[in-house]
PDB file of C-alpha atoms and ligand atoms in Angstrom:
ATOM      1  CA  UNK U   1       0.000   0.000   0.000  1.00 78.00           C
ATOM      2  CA  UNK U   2       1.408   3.781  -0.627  1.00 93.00           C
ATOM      3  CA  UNK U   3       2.387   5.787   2.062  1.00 98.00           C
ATOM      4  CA  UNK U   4       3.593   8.642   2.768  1.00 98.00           C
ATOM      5  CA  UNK U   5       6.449   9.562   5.716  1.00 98.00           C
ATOM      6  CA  UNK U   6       8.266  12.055   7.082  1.00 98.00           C
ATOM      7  CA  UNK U   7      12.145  12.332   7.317  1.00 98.00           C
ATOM      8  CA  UNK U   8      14.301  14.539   9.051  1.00 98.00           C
ATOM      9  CA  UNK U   9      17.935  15.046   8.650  1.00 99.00           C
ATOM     10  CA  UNK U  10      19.264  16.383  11.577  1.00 98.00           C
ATOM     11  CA  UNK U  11      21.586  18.986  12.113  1.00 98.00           C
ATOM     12  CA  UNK U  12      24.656  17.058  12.322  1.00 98.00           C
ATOM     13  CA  UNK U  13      23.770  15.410   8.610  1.00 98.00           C
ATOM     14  CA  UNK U  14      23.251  19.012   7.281  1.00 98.00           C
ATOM     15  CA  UNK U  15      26.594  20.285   9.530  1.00 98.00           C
ATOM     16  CA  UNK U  16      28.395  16.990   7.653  1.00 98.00           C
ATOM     17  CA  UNK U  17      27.530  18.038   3.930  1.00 98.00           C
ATOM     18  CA  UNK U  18      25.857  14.319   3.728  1.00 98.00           C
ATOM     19  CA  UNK U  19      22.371  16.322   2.762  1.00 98.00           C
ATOM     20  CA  UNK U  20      22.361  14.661  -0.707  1.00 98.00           C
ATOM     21  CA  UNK U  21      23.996  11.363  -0.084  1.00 98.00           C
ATOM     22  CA  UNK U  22      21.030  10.761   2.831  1.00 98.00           C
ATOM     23  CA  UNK U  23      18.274  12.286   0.418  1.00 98.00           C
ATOM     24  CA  UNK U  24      20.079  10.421  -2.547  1.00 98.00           C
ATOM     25  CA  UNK U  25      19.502   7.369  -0.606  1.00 98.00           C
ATOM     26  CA  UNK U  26      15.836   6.999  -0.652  1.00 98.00           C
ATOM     27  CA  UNK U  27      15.643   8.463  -4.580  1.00 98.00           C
ATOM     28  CA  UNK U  28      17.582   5.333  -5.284  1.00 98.00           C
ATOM     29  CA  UNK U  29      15.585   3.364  -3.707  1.00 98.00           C
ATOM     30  CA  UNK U  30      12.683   4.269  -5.823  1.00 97.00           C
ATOM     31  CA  UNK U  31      10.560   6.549  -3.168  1.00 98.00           C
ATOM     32  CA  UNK U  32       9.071  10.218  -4.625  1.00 97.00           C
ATOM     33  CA  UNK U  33       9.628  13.220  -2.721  1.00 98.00           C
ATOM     34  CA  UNK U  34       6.489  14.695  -2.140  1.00 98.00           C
ATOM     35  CA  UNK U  35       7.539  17.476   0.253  1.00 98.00           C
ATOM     36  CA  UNK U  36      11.246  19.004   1.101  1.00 98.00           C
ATOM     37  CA  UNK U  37      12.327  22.107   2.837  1.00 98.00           C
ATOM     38  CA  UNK U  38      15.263  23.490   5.308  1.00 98.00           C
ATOM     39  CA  UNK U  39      14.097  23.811   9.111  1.00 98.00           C
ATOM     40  CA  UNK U  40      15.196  25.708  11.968  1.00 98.00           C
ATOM     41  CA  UNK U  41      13.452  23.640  14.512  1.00 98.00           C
ATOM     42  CA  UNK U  42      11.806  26.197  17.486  1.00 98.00           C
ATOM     43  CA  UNK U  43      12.394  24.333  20.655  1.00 98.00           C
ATOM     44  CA  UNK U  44       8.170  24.665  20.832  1.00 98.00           C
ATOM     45  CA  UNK U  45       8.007  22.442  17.343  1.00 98.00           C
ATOM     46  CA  UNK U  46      11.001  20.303  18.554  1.00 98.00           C
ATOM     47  CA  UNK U  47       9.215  19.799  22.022  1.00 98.00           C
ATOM     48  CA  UNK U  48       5.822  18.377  20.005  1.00 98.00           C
ATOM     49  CA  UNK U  49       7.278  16.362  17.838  1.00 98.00           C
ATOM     50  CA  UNK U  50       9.470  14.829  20.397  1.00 98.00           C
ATOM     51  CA  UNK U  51       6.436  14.665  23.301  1.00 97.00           C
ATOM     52  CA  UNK U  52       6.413  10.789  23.724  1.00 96.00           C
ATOM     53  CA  UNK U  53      10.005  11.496  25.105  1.00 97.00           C
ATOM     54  CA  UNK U  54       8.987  14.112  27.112  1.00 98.00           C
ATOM     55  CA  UNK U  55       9.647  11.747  30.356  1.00 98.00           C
ATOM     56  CA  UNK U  56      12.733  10.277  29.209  1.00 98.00           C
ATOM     57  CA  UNK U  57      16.471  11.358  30.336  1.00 98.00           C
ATOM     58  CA  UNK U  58      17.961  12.334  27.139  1.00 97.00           C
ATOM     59  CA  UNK U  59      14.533  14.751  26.204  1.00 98.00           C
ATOM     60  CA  UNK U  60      16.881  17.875  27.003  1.00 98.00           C
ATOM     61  CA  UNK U  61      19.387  16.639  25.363  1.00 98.00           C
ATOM     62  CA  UNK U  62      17.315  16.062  21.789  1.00 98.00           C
ATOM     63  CA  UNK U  63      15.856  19.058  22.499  1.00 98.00           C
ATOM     64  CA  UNK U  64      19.227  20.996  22.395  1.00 98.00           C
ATOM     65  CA  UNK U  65      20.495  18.691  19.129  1.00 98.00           C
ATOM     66  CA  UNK U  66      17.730  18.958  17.325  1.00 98.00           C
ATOM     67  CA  UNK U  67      17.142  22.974  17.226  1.00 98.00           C
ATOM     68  CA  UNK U  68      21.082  23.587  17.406  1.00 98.00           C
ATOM     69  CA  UNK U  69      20.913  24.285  13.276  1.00 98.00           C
ATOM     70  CA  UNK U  70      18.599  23.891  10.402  1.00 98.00           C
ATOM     71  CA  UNK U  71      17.294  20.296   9.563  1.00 98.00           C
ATOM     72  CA  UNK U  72      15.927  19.030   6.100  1.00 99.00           C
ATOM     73  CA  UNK U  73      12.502  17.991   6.348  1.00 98.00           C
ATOM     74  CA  UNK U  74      10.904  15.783   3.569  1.00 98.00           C
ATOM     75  CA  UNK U  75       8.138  13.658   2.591  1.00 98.00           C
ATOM     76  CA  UNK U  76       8.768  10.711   0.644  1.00 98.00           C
ATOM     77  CA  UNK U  77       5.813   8.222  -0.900  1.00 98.00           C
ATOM     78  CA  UNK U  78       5.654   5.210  -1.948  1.00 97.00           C
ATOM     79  CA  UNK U  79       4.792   1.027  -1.168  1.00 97.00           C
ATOM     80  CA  UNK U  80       5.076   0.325   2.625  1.00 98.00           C
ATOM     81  CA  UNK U  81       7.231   3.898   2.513  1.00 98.00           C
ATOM     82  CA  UNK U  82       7.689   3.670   6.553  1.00 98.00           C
ATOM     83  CA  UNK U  83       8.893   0.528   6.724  1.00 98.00           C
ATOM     84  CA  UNK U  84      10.721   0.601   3.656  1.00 98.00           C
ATOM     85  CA  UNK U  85      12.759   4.321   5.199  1.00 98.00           C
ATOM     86  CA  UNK U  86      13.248   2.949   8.529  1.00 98.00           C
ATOM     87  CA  UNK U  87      15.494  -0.277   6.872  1.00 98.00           C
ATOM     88  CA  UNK U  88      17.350   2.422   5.011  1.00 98.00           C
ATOM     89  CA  UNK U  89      18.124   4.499   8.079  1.00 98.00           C
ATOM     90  CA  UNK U  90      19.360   1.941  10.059  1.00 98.00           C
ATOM     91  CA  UNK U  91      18.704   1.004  14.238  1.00 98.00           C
ATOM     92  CA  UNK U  92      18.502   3.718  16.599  1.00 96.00           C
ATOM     93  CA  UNK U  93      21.812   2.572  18.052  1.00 96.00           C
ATOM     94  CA  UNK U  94      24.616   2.800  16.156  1.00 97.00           C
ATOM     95  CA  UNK U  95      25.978  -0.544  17.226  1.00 98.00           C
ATOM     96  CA  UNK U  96      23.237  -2.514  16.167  1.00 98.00           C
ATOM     97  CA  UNK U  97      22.479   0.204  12.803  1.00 98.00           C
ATOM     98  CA  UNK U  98      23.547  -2.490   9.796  1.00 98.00           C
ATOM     99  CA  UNK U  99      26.212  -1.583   7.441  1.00 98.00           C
ATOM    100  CA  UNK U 100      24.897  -0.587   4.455  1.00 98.00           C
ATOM    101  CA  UNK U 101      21.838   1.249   6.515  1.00 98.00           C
ATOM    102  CA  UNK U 102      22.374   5.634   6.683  1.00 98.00           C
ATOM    103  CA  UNK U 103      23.097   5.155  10.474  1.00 98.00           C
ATOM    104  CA  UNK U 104      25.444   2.588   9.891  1.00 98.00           C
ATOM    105  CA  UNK U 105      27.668   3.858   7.199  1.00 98.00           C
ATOM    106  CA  UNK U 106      27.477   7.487   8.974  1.00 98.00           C
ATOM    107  CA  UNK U 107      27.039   7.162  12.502  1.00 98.00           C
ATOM    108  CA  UNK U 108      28.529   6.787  15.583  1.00 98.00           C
ATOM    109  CA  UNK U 109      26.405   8.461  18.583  1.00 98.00           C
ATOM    110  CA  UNK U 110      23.242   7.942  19.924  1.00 97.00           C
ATOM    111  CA  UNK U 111      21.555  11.515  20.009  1.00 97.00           C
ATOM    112  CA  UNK U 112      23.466  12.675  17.017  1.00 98.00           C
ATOM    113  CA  UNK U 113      22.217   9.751  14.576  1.00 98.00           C
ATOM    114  CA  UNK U 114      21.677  12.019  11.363  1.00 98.00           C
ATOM    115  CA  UNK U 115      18.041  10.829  10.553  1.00 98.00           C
ATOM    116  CA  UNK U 116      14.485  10.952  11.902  1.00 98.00           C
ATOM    117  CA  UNK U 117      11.617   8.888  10.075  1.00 98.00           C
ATOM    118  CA  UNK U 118       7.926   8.550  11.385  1.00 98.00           C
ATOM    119  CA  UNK U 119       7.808   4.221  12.637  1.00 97.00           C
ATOM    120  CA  UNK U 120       3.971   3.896  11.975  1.00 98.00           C
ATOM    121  CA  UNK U 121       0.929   4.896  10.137  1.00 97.00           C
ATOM    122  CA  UNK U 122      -0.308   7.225  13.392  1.00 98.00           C
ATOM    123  CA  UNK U 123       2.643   8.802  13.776  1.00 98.00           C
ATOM    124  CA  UNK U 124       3.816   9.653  10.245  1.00 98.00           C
ATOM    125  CA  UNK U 125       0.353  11.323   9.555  1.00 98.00           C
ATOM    126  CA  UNK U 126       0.775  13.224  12.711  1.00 98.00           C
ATOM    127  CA  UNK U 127       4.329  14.417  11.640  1.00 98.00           C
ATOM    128  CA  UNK U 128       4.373  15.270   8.439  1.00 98.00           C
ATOM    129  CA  UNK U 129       1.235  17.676   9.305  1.00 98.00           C
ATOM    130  CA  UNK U 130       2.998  19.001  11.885  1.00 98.00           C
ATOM    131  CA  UNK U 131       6.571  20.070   9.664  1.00 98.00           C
ATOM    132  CA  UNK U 132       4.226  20.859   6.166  1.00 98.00           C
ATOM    133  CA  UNK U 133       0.891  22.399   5.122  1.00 98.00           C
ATOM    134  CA  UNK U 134      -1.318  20.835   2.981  1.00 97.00           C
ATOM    135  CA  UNK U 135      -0.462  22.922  -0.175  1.00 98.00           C
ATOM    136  CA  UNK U 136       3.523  22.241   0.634  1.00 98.00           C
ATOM    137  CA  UNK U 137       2.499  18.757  -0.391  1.00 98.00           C
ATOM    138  CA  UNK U 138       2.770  18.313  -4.273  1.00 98.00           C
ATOM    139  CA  UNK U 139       1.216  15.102  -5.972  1.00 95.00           C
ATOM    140  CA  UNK U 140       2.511  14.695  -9.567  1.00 96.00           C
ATOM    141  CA  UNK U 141       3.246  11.670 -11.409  1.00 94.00           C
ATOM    142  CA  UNK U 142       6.960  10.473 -12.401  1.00 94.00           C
ATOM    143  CA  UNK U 143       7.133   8.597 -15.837  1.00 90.00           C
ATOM    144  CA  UNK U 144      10.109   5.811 -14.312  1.00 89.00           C
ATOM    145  CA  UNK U 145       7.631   4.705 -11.789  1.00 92.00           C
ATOM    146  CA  UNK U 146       5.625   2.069 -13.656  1.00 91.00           C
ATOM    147  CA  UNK U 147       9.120  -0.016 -13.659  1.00 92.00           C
ATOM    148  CA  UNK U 148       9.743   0.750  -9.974  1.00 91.00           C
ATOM    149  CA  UNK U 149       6.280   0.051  -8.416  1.00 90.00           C
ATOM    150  CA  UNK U 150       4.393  -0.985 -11.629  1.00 86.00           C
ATOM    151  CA  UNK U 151       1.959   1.659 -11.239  1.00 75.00           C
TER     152      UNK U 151
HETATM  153  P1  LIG T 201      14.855   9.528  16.718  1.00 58.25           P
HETATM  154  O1  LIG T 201      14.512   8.428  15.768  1.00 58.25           O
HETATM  155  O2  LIG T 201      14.878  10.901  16.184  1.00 58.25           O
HETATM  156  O3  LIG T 201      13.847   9.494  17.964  1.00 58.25           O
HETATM  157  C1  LIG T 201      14.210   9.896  19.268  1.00 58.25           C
HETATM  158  C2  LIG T 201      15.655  10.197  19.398  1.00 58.25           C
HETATM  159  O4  LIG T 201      16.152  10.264  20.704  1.00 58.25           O
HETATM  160  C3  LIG T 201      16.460   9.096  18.745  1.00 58.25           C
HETATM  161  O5  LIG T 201      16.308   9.198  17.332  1.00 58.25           O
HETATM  162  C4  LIG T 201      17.850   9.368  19.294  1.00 58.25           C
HETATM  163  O6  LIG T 201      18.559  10.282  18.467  1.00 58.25           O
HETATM  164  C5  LIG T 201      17.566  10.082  20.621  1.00 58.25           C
HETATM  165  N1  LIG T 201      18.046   9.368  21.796  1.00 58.25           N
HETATM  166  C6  LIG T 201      18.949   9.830  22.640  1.00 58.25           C
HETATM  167  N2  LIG T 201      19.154   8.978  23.641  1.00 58.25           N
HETATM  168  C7  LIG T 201      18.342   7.925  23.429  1.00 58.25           C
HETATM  169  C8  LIG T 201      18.100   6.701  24.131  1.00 58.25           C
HETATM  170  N3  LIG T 201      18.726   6.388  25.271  1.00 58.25           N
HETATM  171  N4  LIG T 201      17.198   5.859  23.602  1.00 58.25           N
HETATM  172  C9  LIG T 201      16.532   6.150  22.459  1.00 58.25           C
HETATM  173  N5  LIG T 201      16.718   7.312  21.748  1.00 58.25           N
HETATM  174  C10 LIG T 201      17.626   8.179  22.240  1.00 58.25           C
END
């Protein structure tokens, strides 16, 4: 089924120059890019999109990372697209992220691990209306796409 789901590369991935090689990553994969912009992350948004960590030791600590510089948001779409981005971006650990995976070609902290991506239905709905309006969202059709999903 197509989805849609939100991805954030964090400040250290835009501080590193590894913008396109992240982005690049799910392009060659075959997902569209629906939605993409540059972010400074208010600690207000950071604190809402973060709010199931609210409790949790490190939640200053994200907070702090995530608004420290701008972040790339975007919006990918495609067959089981949540699923599909979270293999591509690796474990949340780095010592369990897979080679091959963003995390584990690029990464090696826990708070500064490069990439968000929404990890179900709910929650990717919920994000990607909270980092893009409506009209931000563009729907168009690609012409490779019938020999990537066959649609
Ligand atoms: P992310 O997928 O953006 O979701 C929450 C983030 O919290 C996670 O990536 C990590 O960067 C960060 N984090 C920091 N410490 C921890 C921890 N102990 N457990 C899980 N996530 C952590």
């Amino acid at each position: 089924m197509a989805q849609r789901t939100l991805i954030i590369v964090k400040p250290d991935g835009v501080q590193r120059g590894l913008v396109g090689e992240i982005l690049g990553r799910f392009e060659q994969r075959g997902l569209k890019l629906v939605g993409l912009k540059l972010v400074s992350v208010s600690r207000t948004l950071a604190e809402t999109h973060y709010a199931v960590h609210r409790e949790r030791p490190f939640f200053a600590d994200l907070i702090d990372f995530i608004t420290a510089g701008p972040v790339v948001c975007a919006v990918v779409e495609g067959p089981e697209a949540i699923e599909v981005v979270r293999n591509l971006v690796g474990a949340t650990r780095f010592t369990e992220a897979a080679p091959g995976s963003i995390r584990g070609d690029y990464a090696l902290d826990l708070t500064m691990n490069l990439v968000h991506a929404s990890d179900a239905p709910e929650t990717a709905a919920q994000e990607v209306s909270l980092f893009f309006e409506p009209d931000e969202l563009v729907a168009y059709e690609r012409a490779g796409d019938r020999w990537v999903t066959g649609s």
